[in-house]
Each structure stands twice: as C-alpha cells, then as structure tokens.
C-alpha cells in the first residue's frame, strides 16, 4: 500500500439501504446506528486510524447527507465522501471511487460490520498478507460455526494453499465473508458501468486463481436486525472488555 497523501488507501462502504434494520433506519442510515456506544461506521474508521491509514473514502446514498455531516470533521483518518445519486451496489460504488483511491491496492470494509481483534489487528494482518504478485483479492473470512448471529450456509471453502472456492452447489461451506478485504484496482477493468456487485470482481479473481482468504481470529458479530442489535450488545460489551484486558496485558509486558 502506498503512503501517497493524495489518494486514499482505504474505502468504507456506507451506501446501503439498511432495510432489515427498520424501523431504526427509517430516520438513520445503518452505518450510524450505535453499537457499544458509538456508530458502527466510527468503529471501522477508528480501526483504520489505528492501522495507520491517513485517508479513507466513504460512499453514501441513503440519508447520505447525515453520513457526510458525521465524518466531515474527522481527521484520523481524514474522510472523503463519494456520494451516489443512484445506488451503485458494492462493485459500482468502488468503481466510481477509484479516482480517489490507491492505484495499487485498496483495503475495503463494509460500514455495518462489527468485530473484535484477535492476536493482531485484522487490518494489519490483511495489509501484511496481501501479495500483489499472487493475489488480486484477499478476503477476510470467518468460521460459520463461530460467527455470533450468523445463520447462513457459508460462502467459501478455504483451500490448503489459501485460495478460496465458492460454496457453489454444496449445502454449506465452513466460512463466510466478513465484509473486509483488500482488492487490486485492476479487477475493475472491463466491469459494467453503473450498479453491480463486488461478486463480479470476486468471480474474476477466483477464475484466475488469484482470490485468497484470511481467517479472522478475533470475534465477529452479525448485526442485521434491531433484535440482533439488542441481543448482541451485552455479548459485544463483554468481548470488548476482554479485548481491552488483552491489550493492557500486552502493553505491560
């Protein structure tokens, strides 16, 4: 990742409609919904700051002015917004923002995900593990059996060499995608104009054997509904307490 101060090295996807979180999201975009005392978006941006990112792009669409106003005064990282008049989905949103982003590799995270760190911060692990000679995509994945609140069938098989394979026709797969990743901008060459899913670029990387996975070793919380938010708050509070205790112990060594 370059330290070029004129282009952001990271992007946070914050343009979704948050339909499953209604009625909370009737008046508030999901990235601004508080979890553990602060908006989900701020948890992600704070983690970017801790990882040394000085700039980040945040896209916005639904109640987008609220997001733009919220991040306007932020300095760590400094935030550039990428407004979308029409919702561009994940892939289209990143493609629109490419002129603002690093030319070599982009760390991308969903604004509405929450995780606690493992032995090393997830962003740091992804940055260290991304190898542009062999990878165009490095996705943070998590075991289906351990994801709090996750009730899906999984997304990927993690192969012995670190490459990913889609679940396909299998009834289930052992890992799901966390919404955190590093992508090469070259994946967006010859992609559609307008709205499209990041699955388009994942399929390209998978077909070329250049899509890898990194298993997150901390906690991951799926917060998709108001009920899930309420249920997860005490569990998250305890997980954050454990995380702080570990950080304090490590700092005292």
PDB file of N, CA and C in Angstrom, residues 41-130:
ATOM      1  N   UNK A  41     -20.004   2.858  11.852  1.00  0.00           N
ATOM      2  CA  UNK A  41     -19.036   3.474  10.951  1.00  0.00           C
ATOM      3  C   UNK A  41     -17.809   3.949  11.707  1.00  0.00           C
ATOM      4  N   UNK A  42     -17.992   4.525  12.895  1.00  0.00           N
ATOM      5  CA  UNK A  42     -16.855   5.019  13.662  1.00  0.00           C
ATOM      6  C   UNK A  42     -15.962   3.886  14.158  1.00  0.00           C
ATOM      7  N   UNK A  43     -16.568   2.738  14.475  1.00  0.00           N
ATOM      8  CA  UNK A  43     -15.737   1.592  14.868  1.00  0.00           C
ATOM      9  C   UNK A  43     -14.774   1.237  13.732  1.00  0.00           C
ATOM     10  N   UNK A  44     -15.286   1.213  12.490  1.00  0.00           N
ATOM     11  CA  UNK A  44     -14.443   0.865  11.342  1.00  0.00           C
ATOM     12  C   UNK A  44     -13.385   1.942  11.108  1.00  0.00           C
ATOM     13  N   UNK A  45     -13.793   3.207  11.133  1.00  0.00           N
ATOM     14  CA  UNK A  45     -12.841   4.291  10.896  1.00  0.00           C
ATOM     15  C   UNK A  45     -11.774   4.353  11.991  1.00  0.00           C
ATOM     16  N   UNK A  46     -12.154   4.090  13.224  1.00  0.00           N
ATOM     17  CA  UNK A  46     -11.162   4.067  14.304  1.00  0.00           C
ATOM     18  C   UNK A  46     -10.142   2.951  14.094  1.00  0.00           C
ATOM     19  N   UNK A  47     -10.608   1.809  13.597  1.00  0.00           N
ATOM     20  CA  UNK A  47      -9.679   0.715  13.318  1.00  0.00           C
ATOM     21  C   UNK A  47      -8.732   1.081  12.171  1.00  0.00           C
ATOM     22  N   UNK A  48      -9.239   1.815  11.174  1.00  0.00           N
ATOM     23  CA  UNK A  48      -8.374   2.283  10.095  1.00  0.00           C
ATOM     24  C   UNK A  48      -7.309   3.238  10.636  1.00  0.00           C
ATOM     25  N   UNK A  49      -7.711   4.142  11.517  1.00  0.00           N
ATOM     26  CA  UNK A  49      -6.752   5.066  12.107  1.00  0.00           C
ATOM     27  C   UNK A  49      -5.683   4.313  12.892  1.00  0.00           C
ATOM     28  N   UNK A  50      -6.105   3.312  13.658  1.00  0.00           N
ATOM     29  CA  UNK A  50      -5.147   2.524  14.440  1.00  0.00           C
ATOM     30  C   UNK A  50      -4.170   1.777  13.550  1.00  0.00           C
ATOM     31  N   UNK A  51      -4.614   1.425  12.333  1.00  0.00           N
ATOM     32  CA  UNK A  51      -3.747   0.712  11.392  1.00  0.00           C
ATOM     33  C   UNK A  51      -2.851   1.660  10.593  1.00  0.00           C
ATOM     34  N   UNK A  52      -2.979   2.969  10.828  1.00  0.00           N
ATOM     35  CA  UNK A  52      -2.095   3.924  10.182  1.00  0.00           C
ATOM     36  C   UNK A  52      -2.618   4.541   8.902  1.00  0.00           C
ATOM     37  N   UNK A  53      -3.883   4.333   8.587  1.00  0.00           N
ATOM     38  CA  UNK A  53      -4.444   4.931   7.374  1.00  0.00           C
ATOM     39  C   UNK A  53      -4.726   6.409   7.629  1.00  0.00           C
ATOM     40  N   UNK A  54      -4.213   7.269   6.749  1.00  0.00           N
ATOM     41  CA  UNK A  54      -4.409   8.699   6.946  1.00  0.00           C
ATOM     42  C   UNK A  54      -5.620   9.237   6.195  1.00  0.00           C
ATOM     43  N   UNK A  55      -6.096   8.491   5.198  1.00  0.00           N
ATOM     44  CA  UNK A  55      -7.260   8.921   4.439  1.00  0.00           C
ATOM     45  C   UNK A  55      -8.154   7.726   4.137  1.00  0.00           C
ATOM     46  N   UNK A  56      -9.430   7.997   4.005  1.00  0.00           N
ATOM     47  CA  UNK A  56     -10.379   6.953   3.615  1.00  0.00           C
ATOM     48  C   UNK A  56     -11.506   7.586   2.817  1.00  0.00           C
ATOM     49  N   UNK A  57     -12.014   6.833   1.881  1.00  0.00           N
ATOM     50  CA  UNK A  57     -13.204   7.226   1.127  1.00  0.00           C
ATOM     51  C   UNK A  57     -14.400   6.518   1.749  1.00  0.00           C
ATOM     52  N   UNK A  58     -15.489   7.252   1.949  1.00  0.00           N
ATOM     53  CA  UNK A  58     -16.739   6.670   2.427  1.00  0.00           C
ATOM     54  C   UNK A  58     -17.814   7.011   1.402  1.00  0.00           C
ATOM     55  N   UNK A  59     -18.427   5.982   0.812  1.00  0.00           N
ATOM     56  CA  UNK A  59     -19.516   6.279  -0.126  1.00  0.00           C
ATOM     57  C   UNK A  59     -20.826   6.405   0.640  1.00  0.00           C
ATOM     58  N   UNK A  60     -21.800   7.069   0.048  1.00  0.00           N
ATOM     59  CA  UNK A  60     -23.067   7.268   0.743  1.00  0.00           C
ATOM     60  C   UNK A  60     -24.181   7.473  -0.283  1.00  0.00           C
ATOM     61  N   UNK A  61     -25.368   7.046   0.100  1.00  0.00           N
ATOM     62  CA  UNK A  61     -26.547   7.189  -0.757  1.00  0.00           C
ATOM     63  C   UNK A  61     -27.778   7.439   0.114  1.00  0.00           C
ATOM     64  N   UNK A  62     -28.259   6.408   0.802  1.00  0.00           N
ATOM     65  CA  UNK A  62     -29.448   6.546   1.637  1.00  0.00           C
ATOM     66  C   UNK A  62     -29.137   7.441   2.841  1.00  0.00           C
ATOM     67  N   UNK A  63     -29.900   8.529   2.993  1.00  0.00           N
ATOM     68  CA  UNK A  63     -29.642   9.513   4.049  1.00  0.00           C
ATOM     69  C   UNK A  63     -28.160   9.901   4.062  1.00  0.00           C
ATOM     70  N   UNK A  64     -27.634  10.055   2.860  1.00  0.00           N
ATOM     71  CA  UNK A  64     -26.195  10.253   2.698  1.00  0.00           C
ATOM     72  C   UNK A  64     -25.676  11.528   3.313  1.00  0.00           C
ATOM     73  N   UNK A  65     -26.500  12.580   3.370  1.00  0.00           N
ATOM     74  CA  UNK A  65     -26.018  13.825   3.959  1.00  0.00           C
ATOM     75  C   UNK A  65     -25.718  13.657   5.436  1.00  0.00           C
ATOM     76  N   UNK A  66     -26.465  12.794   6.109  1.00  0.00           N
ATOM     77  CA  UNK A  66     -26.188  12.527   7.521  1.00  0.00           C
ATOM     78  C   UNK A  66     -24.809  11.906   7.686  1.00  0.00           C
ATOM     79  N   UNK A  67     -24.454  10.999   6.784  1.00  0.00           N
ATOM     80  CA  UNK A  67     -23.127  10.381   6.844  1.00  0.00           C
ATOM     81  C   UNK A  67     -22.055  11.415   6.532  1.00  0.00           C
ATOM     82  N   UNK A  68     -22.273  12.223   5.479  1.00  0.00           N
ATOM     83  CA  UNK A  68     -21.295  13.246   5.110  1.00  0.00           C
ATOM     84  C   UNK A  68     -21.073  14.234   6.250  1.00  0.00           C
ATOM     85  N   UNK A  69     -22.143  14.646   6.897  1.00  0.00           N
ATOM     86  CA  UNK A  69     -22.010  15.575   8.025  1.00  0.00           C
ATOM     87  C   UNK A  69     -21.272  14.927   9.188  1.00  0.00           C
ATOM     88  N   UNK A  70     -21.535  13.645   9.408  1.00  0.00           N
ATOM     89  CA  UNK A  70     -20.930  12.948  10.542  1.00  0.00           C
ATOM     90  C   UNK A  70     -19.413  12.843  10.403  1.00  0.00           C
ATOM     91  N   UNK A  71     -18.927  12.610   9.198  1.00  0.00           N
ATOM     92  CA  UNK A  71     -17.482  12.390   9.010  1.00  0.00           C
ATOM     93  C   UNK A  71     -16.728  13.655   8.627  1.00  0.00           C
ATOM     94  N   UNK A  72     -17.439  14.769   8.470  1.00  0.00           N
ATOM     95  CA  UNK A  72     -16.823  15.969   7.908  1.00  0.00           C
ATOM     96  C   UNK A  72     -15.642  16.477   8.721  1.00  0.00           C
ATOM     97  N   UNK A  73     -15.728  16.409  10.036  1.00  0.00           N
ATOM     98  CA  UNK A  73     -14.682  16.976  10.885  1.00  0.00           C
ATOM     99  C   UNK A  73     -13.616  15.966  11.264  1.00  0.00           C
ATOM    100  N   UNK A  74     -13.716  14.774  10.728  1.00  0.00           N
ATOM    101  CA  UNK A  74     -12.798  13.718  11.143  1.00  0.00           C
ATOM    102  C   UNK A  74     -11.414  13.941  10.542  1.00  0.00           C
ATOM    103  N   UNK A  75     -10.370  13.732  11.362  1.00  0.00           N
ATOM    104  CA  UNK A  75      -9.001  13.921  10.889  1.00  0.00           C
ATOM    105  C   UNK A  75      -8.202  12.629  10.867  1.00  0.00           C
ATOM    106  N   UNK A  76      -8.651  11.613  11.579  1.00  0.00           N
ATOM    107  CA  UNK A  76      -7.888  10.362  11.657  1.00  0.00           C
ATOM    108  C   UNK A  76      -8.836   9.178  11.508  1.00  0.00           C
ATOM    109  N   UNK A  77      -8.955   8.633  10.294  1.00  0.00           N
ATOM    110  CA  UNK A  77      -8.415   9.190   9.059  1.00  0.00           C
ATOM    111  C   UNK A  77      -9.276  10.350   8.545  1.00  0.00           C
ATOM    112  N   UNK A  78      -8.665  11.186   7.717  1.00  0.00           N
ATOM    113  CA  UNK A  78      -9.451  12.190   7.011  1.00  0.00           C
ATOM    114  C   UNK A  78     -10.368  11.452   6.033  1.00  0.00           C
ATOM    115  N   UNK A  79     -11.616  11.898   5.929  1.00  0.00           N
ATOM    116  CA  UNK A  79     -12.597  11.180   5.118  1.00  0.00           C
ATOM    117  C   UNK A  79     -13.007  12.020   3.911  1.00  0.00           C
ATOM    118  N   UNK A  80     -12.980  11.391   2.746  1.00  0.00           N
ATOM    119  CA  UNK A  80     -13.518  11.962   1.522  1.00  0.00           C
ATOM    120  C   UNK A  80     -14.781  11.173   1.203  1.00  0.00           C
ATOM    121  N   UNK A  81     -15.898  11.861   1.006  1.00  0.00           N
ATOM    122  CA  UNK A  81     -17.134  11.152   0.697  1.00  0.00           C
ATOM    123  C   UNK A  81     -17.303  10.987  -0.814  1.00  0.00           C
ATOM    124  N   UNK A  82     -17.949   9.897  -1.193  1.00  0.00           N
ATOM    125  CA  UNK A  82     -18.260   9.606  -2.589  1.00  0.00           C
ATOM    126  C   UNK A  82     -19.767   9.408  -2.693  1.00  0.00           C
ATOM    127  N   UNK A  83     -20.517  10.506  -2.892  1.00  0.00           N
ATOM    128  CA  UNK A  83     -21.978  10.403  -2.933  1.00  0.00           C
ATOM    129  C   UNK A  83     -22.452   9.649  -4.177  1.00  0.00           C
ATOM    130  N   UNK A  84     -23.536   8.906  -4.011  1.00  0.00           N
ATOM    131  CA  UNK A  84     -24.146   8.185  -5.121  1.00  0.00           C
ATOM    132  C   UNK A  84     -25.585   8.650  -5.281  1.00  0.00           C
ATOM    133  N   UNK A  85     -25.886   9.312  -6.391  1.00  0.00           N
ATOM    134  CA  UNK A  85     -27.260   9.749  -6.665  1.00  0.00           C
ATOM    135  C   UNK A  85     -28.156   8.532  -6.842  1.00  0.00           C
ATOM    136  N   UNK A  86     -27.685   7.580  -7.629  1.00  0.00           N
ATOM    137  CA  UNK A  86     -28.342   6.279  -7.774  1.00  0.00           C
ATOM    138  C   UNK A  86     -27.495   5.241  -7.061  1.00  0.00           C
ATOM    139  N   UNK A  87     -28.146   4.318  -6.368  1.00  0.00           N
ATOM    140  CA  UNK A  87     -27.409   3.293  -5.638  1.00  0.00           C
ATOM    141  C   UNK A  87     -26.625   2.419  -6.610  1.00  0.00           C
ATOM    142  N   UNK A  88     -25.324   2.319  -6.410  1.00  0.00           N
ATOM    143  CA  UNK A  88     -24.448   1.630  -7.352  1.00  0.00           C
ATOM    144  C   UNK A  88     -24.070   0.223  -6.908  1.00  0.00           C
ATOM    145  N   UNK A  89     -24.592  -0.235  -5.790  1.00  0.00           N
ATOM    146  CA  UNK A  89     -24.206  -1.520  -5.198  1.00  0.00           C
ATOM    147  C   UNK A  89     -22.720  -1.484  -4.835  1.00  0.00           C
ATOM    148  N   UNK A  90     -22.220  -2.593  -4.344  1.00  0.00           N
ATOM    149  CA  UNK A  90     -20.865  -2.590  -3.807  1.00  0.00           C
ATOM    150  C   UNK A  90     -19.805  -2.382  -4.894  1.00  0.00           C
ATOM    151  N   UNK A  91     -19.921  -3.126  -5.993  1.00  0.00           N
ATOM    152  CA  UNK A  91     -18.926  -3.018  -7.060  1.00  0.00           C
ATOM    153  C   UNK A  91     -18.951  -1.679  -7.754  1.00  0.00           C
ATOM    154  N   UNK A  92     -20.158  -1.213  -8.083  1.00  0.00           N
ATOM    155  CA  UNK A  92     -20.280   0.072  -8.742  1.00  0.00           C
ATOM    156  C   UNK A  92     -19.822   1.215  -7.854  1.00  0.00           C
ATOM    157  N   UNK A  93     -20.062   1.077  -6.549  1.00  0.00           N
ATOM    158  CA  UNK A  93     -19.618   2.102  -5.616  1.00  0.00           C
ATOM    159  C   UNK A  93     -18.118   2.224  -5.556  1.00  0.00           C
ATOM    160  N   UNK A  94     -17.430   1.083  -5.523  1.00  0.00           N
ATOM    161  CA  UNK A  94     -15.967   1.115  -5.519  1.00  0.00           C
ATOM    162  C   UNK A  94     -15.444   1.652  -6.843  1.00  0.00           C
ATOM    163  N   UNK A  95     -16.024   1.202  -7.950  1.00  0.00           N
ATOM    164  CA  UNK A  95     -15.543   1.660  -9.264  1.00  0.00           C
ATOM    165  C   UNK A  95     -15.675   3.171  -9.399  1.00  0.00           C
ATOM    166  N   UNK A  96     -16.777   3.741  -8.940  1.00  0.00           N
ATOM    167  CA  UNK A  96     -16.964   5.186  -9.009  1.00  0.00           C
ATOM    168  C   UNK A  96     -15.884   5.917  -8.213  1.00  0.00           C
ATOM    169  N   UNK A  97     -15.464   5.323  -7.099  1.00  0.00           N
ATOM    170  CA  UNK A  97     -14.493   5.971  -6.216  1.00  0.00           C
ATOM    171  C   UNK A  97     -13.039   5.738  -6.627  1.00  0.00           C
ATOM    172  N   UNK A  98     -12.788   4.909  -7.634  1.00  0.00           N
ATOM    173  CA  UNK A  98     -11.398   4.569  -7.983  1.00  0.00           C
ATOM    174  C   UNK A  98     -10.501   5.784  -8.217  1.00  0.00           C
ATOM    175  N   UNK A  99     -10.971   6.881  -8.831  1.00  0.00           N
ATOM    176  CA  UNK A  99     -10.079   8.037  -8.997  1.00  0.00           C
ATOM    177  C   UNK A  99      -9.584   8.632  -7.681  1.00  0.00           C
ATOM    178  N   UNK A 100     -10.274   8.330  -6.590  1.00  0.00           N
ATOM    179  CA  UNK A 100      -9.881   8.842  -5.278  1.00  0.00           C
ATOM    180  C   UNK A 100      -8.988   7.880  -4.517  1.00  0.00           C
ATOM    181  N   UNK A 101      -8.775   6.683  -5.076  1.00  0.00           N
ATOM    182  CA  UNK A 101      -8.174   5.590  -4.322  1.00  0.00           C
ATOM    183  C   UNK A 101      -6.797   5.198  -4.842  1.00  0.00           C
ATOM    184  N   UNK A 102      -6.087   4.472  -4.009  1.00  0.00           N
ATOM    185  CA  UNK A 102      -4.757   3.970  -4.310  1.00  0.00           C
ATOM    186  C   UNK A 102      -4.749   3.180  -5.619  1.00  0.00           C
ATOM    187  N   UNK A 103      -3.709   3.335  -6.394  1.00  0.00           N
ATOM    188  CA  UNK A 103      -3.633   2.653  -7.687  1.00  0.00           C
ATOM    189  C   UNK A 103      -3.171   1.203  -7.560  1.00  0.00           C
ATOM    190  N   UNK A 104      -2.618   0.840  -6.417  1.00  0.00           N
ATOM    191  CA  UNK A 104      -2.007  -0.484  -6.282  1.00  0.00           C
ATOM    192  C   UNK A 104      -2.903  -1.483  -5.550  1.00  0.00           C
ATOM    193  N   UNK A 105      -3.477  -1.069  -4.432  1.00  0.00           N
ATOM    194  CA  UNK A 105      -4.317  -1.962  -3.636  1.00  0.00           C
ATOM    195  C   UNK A 105      -5.196  -1.128  -2.729  1.00  0.00           C
ATOM    196  N   UNK A 106      -6.406  -1.605  -2.491  1.00  0.00           N
ATOM    197  CA  UNK A 106      -7.368  -0.869  -1.682  1.00  0.00           C
ATOM    198  C   UNK A 106      -7.895  -1.787  -0.583  1.00  0.00           C
ATOM    199  N   UNK A 107      -7.827  -1.307   0.652  1.00  0.00           N
ATOM    200  CA  UNK A 107      -8.477  -2.015   1.743  1.00  0.00           C
ATOM    201  C   UNK A 107      -9.916  -1.511   1.811  1.00  0.00           C
ATOM    202  N   UNK A 108     -10.869  -2.439   1.777  1.00  0.00           N
ATOM    203  CA  UNK A 108     -12.292  -2.082   1.723  1.00  0.00           C
ATOM    204  C   UNK A 108     -13.014  -2.801   2.856  1.00  0.00           C
ATOM    205  N   UNK A 109     -13.866  -2.056   3.554  1.00  0.00           N
ATOM    206  CA  UNK A 109     -14.663  -2.656   4.632  1.00  0.00           C
ATOM    207  C   UNK A 109     -16.087  -2.152   4.559  1.00  0.00           C
ATOM    208  N   UNK A 110     -17.037  -3.022   4.838  1.00  0.00           N
ATOM    209  CA  UNK A 110     -18.416  -2.587   4.993  1.00  0.00           C
ATOM    210  C   UNK A 110     -18.525  -1.718   6.247  1.00  0.00           C
ATOM    211  N   UNK A 111     -19.386  -0.704   6.185  1.00  0.00           N
ATOM    212  CA  UNK A 111     -19.546   0.188   7.332  1.00  0.00           C
ATOM    213  C   UNK A 111     -20.383  -0.424   8.438  1.00  0.00           C
ATOM    214  N   UNK A 112     -21.131  -1.481   8.127  1.00  0.00           N
ATOM    215  CA  UNK A 112     -22.089  -2.020   9.089  1.00  0.00           C
ATOM    216  C   UNK A 112     -21.676  -3.385   9.617  1.00  0.00           C
ATOM    217  N   UNK A 113     -20.364  -3.589   9.749  1.00  0.00           N
ATOM    218  CA  UNK A 113     -19.875  -4.840  10.333  1.00  0.00           C
ATOM    219  C   UNK A 113     -19.172  -4.517  11.658  1.00  0.00           C
ATOM    220  N   UNK A 114     -19.170  -5.486  12.551  1.00  0.00           N
ATOM    221  CA  UNK A 114     -18.525  -5.276  13.849  1.00  0.00           C
ATOM    222  C   UNK A 114     -17.704  -6.504  14.205  1.00  0.00           C
ATOM    223  N   UNK A 115     -16.473  -6.254  14.606  1.00  0.00           N
ATOM    224  CA  UNK A 115     -15.608  -7.357  15.031  1.00  0.00           C
ATOM    225  C   UNK A 115     -14.690  -6.896  16.145  1.00  0.00           C
ATOM    226  N   UNK A 116     -14.216  -7.846  16.911  1.00  0.00           N
ATOM    227  CA  UNK A 116     -13.165  -7.595  17.885  1.00  0.00           C
ATOM    228  C   UNK A 116     -11.883  -8.229  17.364  1.00  0.00           C
ATOM    229  N   UNK A 117     -10.754  -7.688  17.809  1.00  0.00           N
ATOM    230  CA  UNK A 117      -9.485  -8.122  17.260  1.00  0.00           C
ATOM    231  C   UNK A 117      -8.989  -9.412  17.904  1.00  0.00           C
ATOM    232  N   UNK A 118      -8.167 -10.129  17.161  1.00  0.00           N
ATOM    233  CA  UNK A 118      -7.507 -11.319  17.670  1.00  0.00           C
ATOM    234  C   UNK A 118      -6.107 -10.980  18.160  1.00  0.00           C
ATOM    235  N   UNK A 119      -5.158 -11.851  17.884  1.00  0.00           N
ATOM    236  CA  UNK A 119      -3.790 -11.623  18.340  1.00  0.00           C
ATOM    237  C   UNK A 119      -3.161 -10.402  17.681  1.00  0.00           C
ATOM    238  N   UNK A 120      -3.627 -10.081  16.486  1.00  0.00           N
ATOM    239  CA  UNK A 120      -3.160  -8.906  15.757  1.00  0.00           C
ATOM    240  C   UNK A 120      -4.371  -8.283  15.082  1.00  0.00           C
ATOM    241  N   UNK A 121      -4.356  -6.969  14.938  1.00  0.00           N
ATOM    242  CA  UNK A 121      -5.494  -6.278  14.328  1.00  0.00           C
ATOM    243  C   UNK A 121      -5.740  -6.801  12.916  1.00  0.00           C
ATOM    244  N   UNK A 122      -7.017  -6.961  12.565  1.00  0.00           N
ATOM    245  CA  UNK A 122      -7.382  -7.551  11.275  1.00  0.00           C
ATOM    246  C   UNK A 122      -6.837  -6.731  10.115  1.00  0.00           C
ATOM    247  N   UNK A 123      -6.957  -5.417  10.160  1.00  0.00           N
ATOM    248  CA  UNK A 123      -6.442  -4.604   9.056  1.00  0.00           C
ATOM    249  C   UNK A 123      -4.940  -4.802   8.885  1.00  0.00           C
ATOM    250  N   UNK A 124      -4.212  -4.858  10.000  1.00  0.00           N
ATOM    251  CA  UNK A 124      -2.763  -5.076   9.918  1.00  0.00           C
ATOM    252  C   UNK A 124      -2.445  -6.426   9.291  1.00  0.00           C
ATOM    253  N   UNK A 125      -3.199  -7.444   9.665  1.00  0.00           N
ATOM    254  CA  UNK A 125      -2.966  -8.773   9.112  1.00  0.00           C
ATOM    255  C   UNK A 125      -3.211  -8.798   7.605  1.00  0.00           C
ATOM    256  N   UNK A 126      -4.307  -8.149   7.174  1.00  0.00           N
ATOM    257  CA  UNK A 126      -4.623  -8.129   5.747  1.00  0.00           C
ATOM    258  C   UNK A 126      -3.545  -7.402   4.950  1.00  0.00           C
ATOM    259  N   UNK A 127      -3.107  -6.260   5.450  1.00  0.00           N
ATOM    260  CA  UNK A 127      -2.078  -5.488   4.755  1.00  0.00           C
ATOM    261  C   UNK A 127      -0.794  -6.304   4.626  1.00  0.00           C
ATOM    262  N   UNK A 128      -0.411  -6.960   5.708  1.00  0.00           N
ATOM    263  CA  UNK A 128       0.824  -7.758   5.689  1.00  0.00           C
ATOM    264  C   UNK A 128       0.709  -8.970   4.774  1.00  0.00           C
ATOM    265  N   UNK A 129      -0.486  -9.557   4.711  1.00  0.00           N
ATOM    266  CA  UNK A 129      -0.649 -10.808   3.968  1.00  0.00           C
ATOM    267  C   UNK A 129      -0.888 -10.598   2.480  1.00  0.00           C
ATOM    268  N   UNK A 130      -1.308  -9.407   2.082  1.00  0.00           N
ATOM    269  CA  UNK A 130      -1.633  -9.200   0.678  1.00  0.00           C
ATOM    270  C   UNK A 130      -0.361  -9.215  -0.175  1.00  0.00           C
TER     271      UNK A 130
END
